[in-house]
Amino acid sequence: MEIIYEYDGVTASERLETYIKDKLDKLYAKFDDVIRADVFIKQENTSSDETGMICNIRLSVPGPRIFAEASNQNFEESVNESISELERQLRKRKDKMKTY
């Protein structure tokens, strides 16, 4: 699986990329039909202290792409939330494929 990182208003972080890669590798171990992951990390000014660190992940899989976005107080929480949403979507897609 190929992982592409894009940063908007945030300095690239090797530690964060390693963290995201570990999470995506676990996801790939469960769902091996994932071809590529596009990870978008950005920071926005918000009125709330609990949001603003945004992680968008788009997965290329056979069929339509899968997308998840999360905004929390730090990037690790945003990544975890995005990965959980992607896992839910992939599980749902896999269950649909089994019925045919």
Tab-separated table of C-alpha atoms in Angstrom:
chain	number	residue	atom	x	y	z
A	1	MET	CA	0.000	0.000	0.000
A	2	GLU	CA	1.279	3.426	-0.961
A	3	ILE	CA	0.794	6.314	1.497
A	4	ILE	CA	0.919	9.934	0.353
A	5	TYR	CA	1.082	12.721	2.957
A	6	GLU	CA	0.016	16.315	2.332
A	7	TYR	CA	0.336	19.117	4.879
A	8	ASP	CA	-1.575	22.403	4.904
A	9	GLY	CA	-0.413	24.991	7.424
A	10	VAL	CA	1.482	22.354	9.389
A	11	THR	CA	5.161	21.404	9.399
A	12	ALA	CA	5.818	17.843	8.230
A	13	SER	CA	6.463	15.494	11.130
A	14	GLU	CA	8.268	12.173	10.818
A	15	ARG	CA	6.832	11.038	14.166
A	16	LEU	CA	3.272	11.718	12.985
A	17	GLU	CA	3.906	9.975	9.657
A	18	THR	CA	5.232	6.913	11.497
A	19	TYR	CA	2.161	6.922	13.753
A	20	ILE	CA	-0.197	7.152	10.767
A	21	LYS	CA	1.715	4.448	8.871
A	22	ASP	CA	1.411	2.049	11.827
A	23	LYS	CA	-2.340	2.643	12.022
A	24	LEU	CA	-2.821	2.239	8.265
A	25	ASP	CA	-0.695	-0.937	8.221
A	26	LYS	CA	-3.012	-2.479	10.822
A	27	LEU	CA	-5.975	-1.489	8.655
A	28	TYR	CA	-4.268	-2.956	5.578
A	29	ALA	CA	-3.666	-6.238	7.446
A	30	LYS	CA	-7.443	-6.593	7.878
A	31	PHE	CA	-8.449	-5.289	4.445
A	32	ASP	CA	-5.783	-6.131	1.874
A	33	ASP	CA	-7.645	-4.655	-1.105
A	34	VAL	CA	-6.551	-1.115	-0.166
A	35	ILE	CA	-4.345	0.232	-2.952
A	36	ARG	CA	-3.357	3.695	-1.737
A	37	ALA	CA	-3.967	6.103	1.123
A	38	ASP	CA	-3.935	9.893	0.753
A	39	VAL	CA	-3.499	11.555	4.146
A	40	PHE	CA	-4.205	15.284	4.498
A	41	ILE	CA	-3.074	16.994	7.698
A	42	LYS	CA	-4.138	20.569	8.305
A	43	GLN	CA	-4.663	23.026	11.105
A	44	GLU	CA	-7.473	25.557	11.213
A	45	ASN	CA	-8.200	28.344	13.643
A	46	THR	CA	-11.425	27.573	15.441
A	47	SER	CA	-13.250	29.124	18.346
A	48	SER	CA	-13.126	25.819	20.262
A	49	ASP	CA	-9.955	24.436	21.866
A	50	GLU	CA	-11.205	20.902	21.228
A	51	THR	CA	-11.071	21.133	17.422
A	52	GLY	CA	-8.796	22.490	14.736
A	53	MET	CA	-6.284	19.682	14.158
A	54	ILE	CA	-7.783	17.998	11.108
A	55	CYS	CA	-6.925	14.649	9.551
A	56	ASN	CA	-8.520	13.613	6.252
A	57	ILE	CA	-7.805	10.155	4.873
A	58	ARG	CA	-8.901	8.965	1.446
A	59	LEU	CA	-8.448	5.295	0.578
A	60	SER	CA	-8.269	4.008	-2.973
A	61	VAL	CA	-9.952	0.609	-3.136
A	62	PRO	CA	-11.732	-1.254	-5.922
A	63	GLY	CA	-14.943	0.661	-6.523
A	64	PRO	CA	-15.633	4.122	-5.111
A	65	ARG	CA	-13.001	5.714	-2.885
A	66	ILE	CA	-13.544	5.798	0.855
A	67	PHE	CA	-13.080	9.033	2.810
A	68	ALA	CA	-13.037	9.998	6.484
A	69	GLU	CA	-12.365	13.295	8.242
A	70	ALA	CA	-11.917	14.164	11.904
A	71	SER	CA	-11.119	17.343	13.837
A	72	ASN	CA	-9.872	17.157	17.416
A	73	GLN	CA	-7.506	18.932	19.804
A	74	ASN	CA	-4.476	16.945	18.568
A	75	PHE	CA	-3.537	15.040	15.434
A	76	GLU	CA	-3.300	11.616	17.100
A	77	GLU	CA	-6.961	11.746	18.169
A	78	SER	CA	-7.971	12.931	14.708
A	79	VAL	CA	-6.032	10.073	13.091
A	80	ASN	CA	-7.601	7.512	15.437
A	81	GLU	CA	-11.100	8.788	14.720
A	82	SER	CA	-10.500	8.804	10.954
A	83	ILE	CA	-9.066	5.269	10.998
A	84	SER	CA	-12.048	4.009	13.031
A	85	GLU	CA	-14.460	5.518	10.515
A	86	LEU	CA	-12.539	3.996	7.590
A	87	GLU	CA	-12.509	0.592	9.262
A	88	ARG	CA	-16.275	0.781	9.739
A	89	GLN	CA	-16.772	1.703	6.074
A	90	LEU	CA	-14.433	-1.052	4.862
A	91	ARG	CA	-16.153	-3.655	7.033
A	92	LYS	CA	-19.524	-2.573	5.665
A	93	ARG	CA	-18.246	-2.805	2.079
A	94	LYS	CA	-16.695	-6.217	2.712
A	95	ASP	CA	-19.968	-7.527	4.164
A	96	LYS	CA	-21.835	-6.354	1.055
A	97	MET	CA	-19.318	-8.123	-1.170
A	98	LYS	CA	-19.784	-11.422	0.703
A	99	THR	CA	-23.506	-11.539	-0.094
A	100	TYR	CA	-22.912	-11.699	-3.854
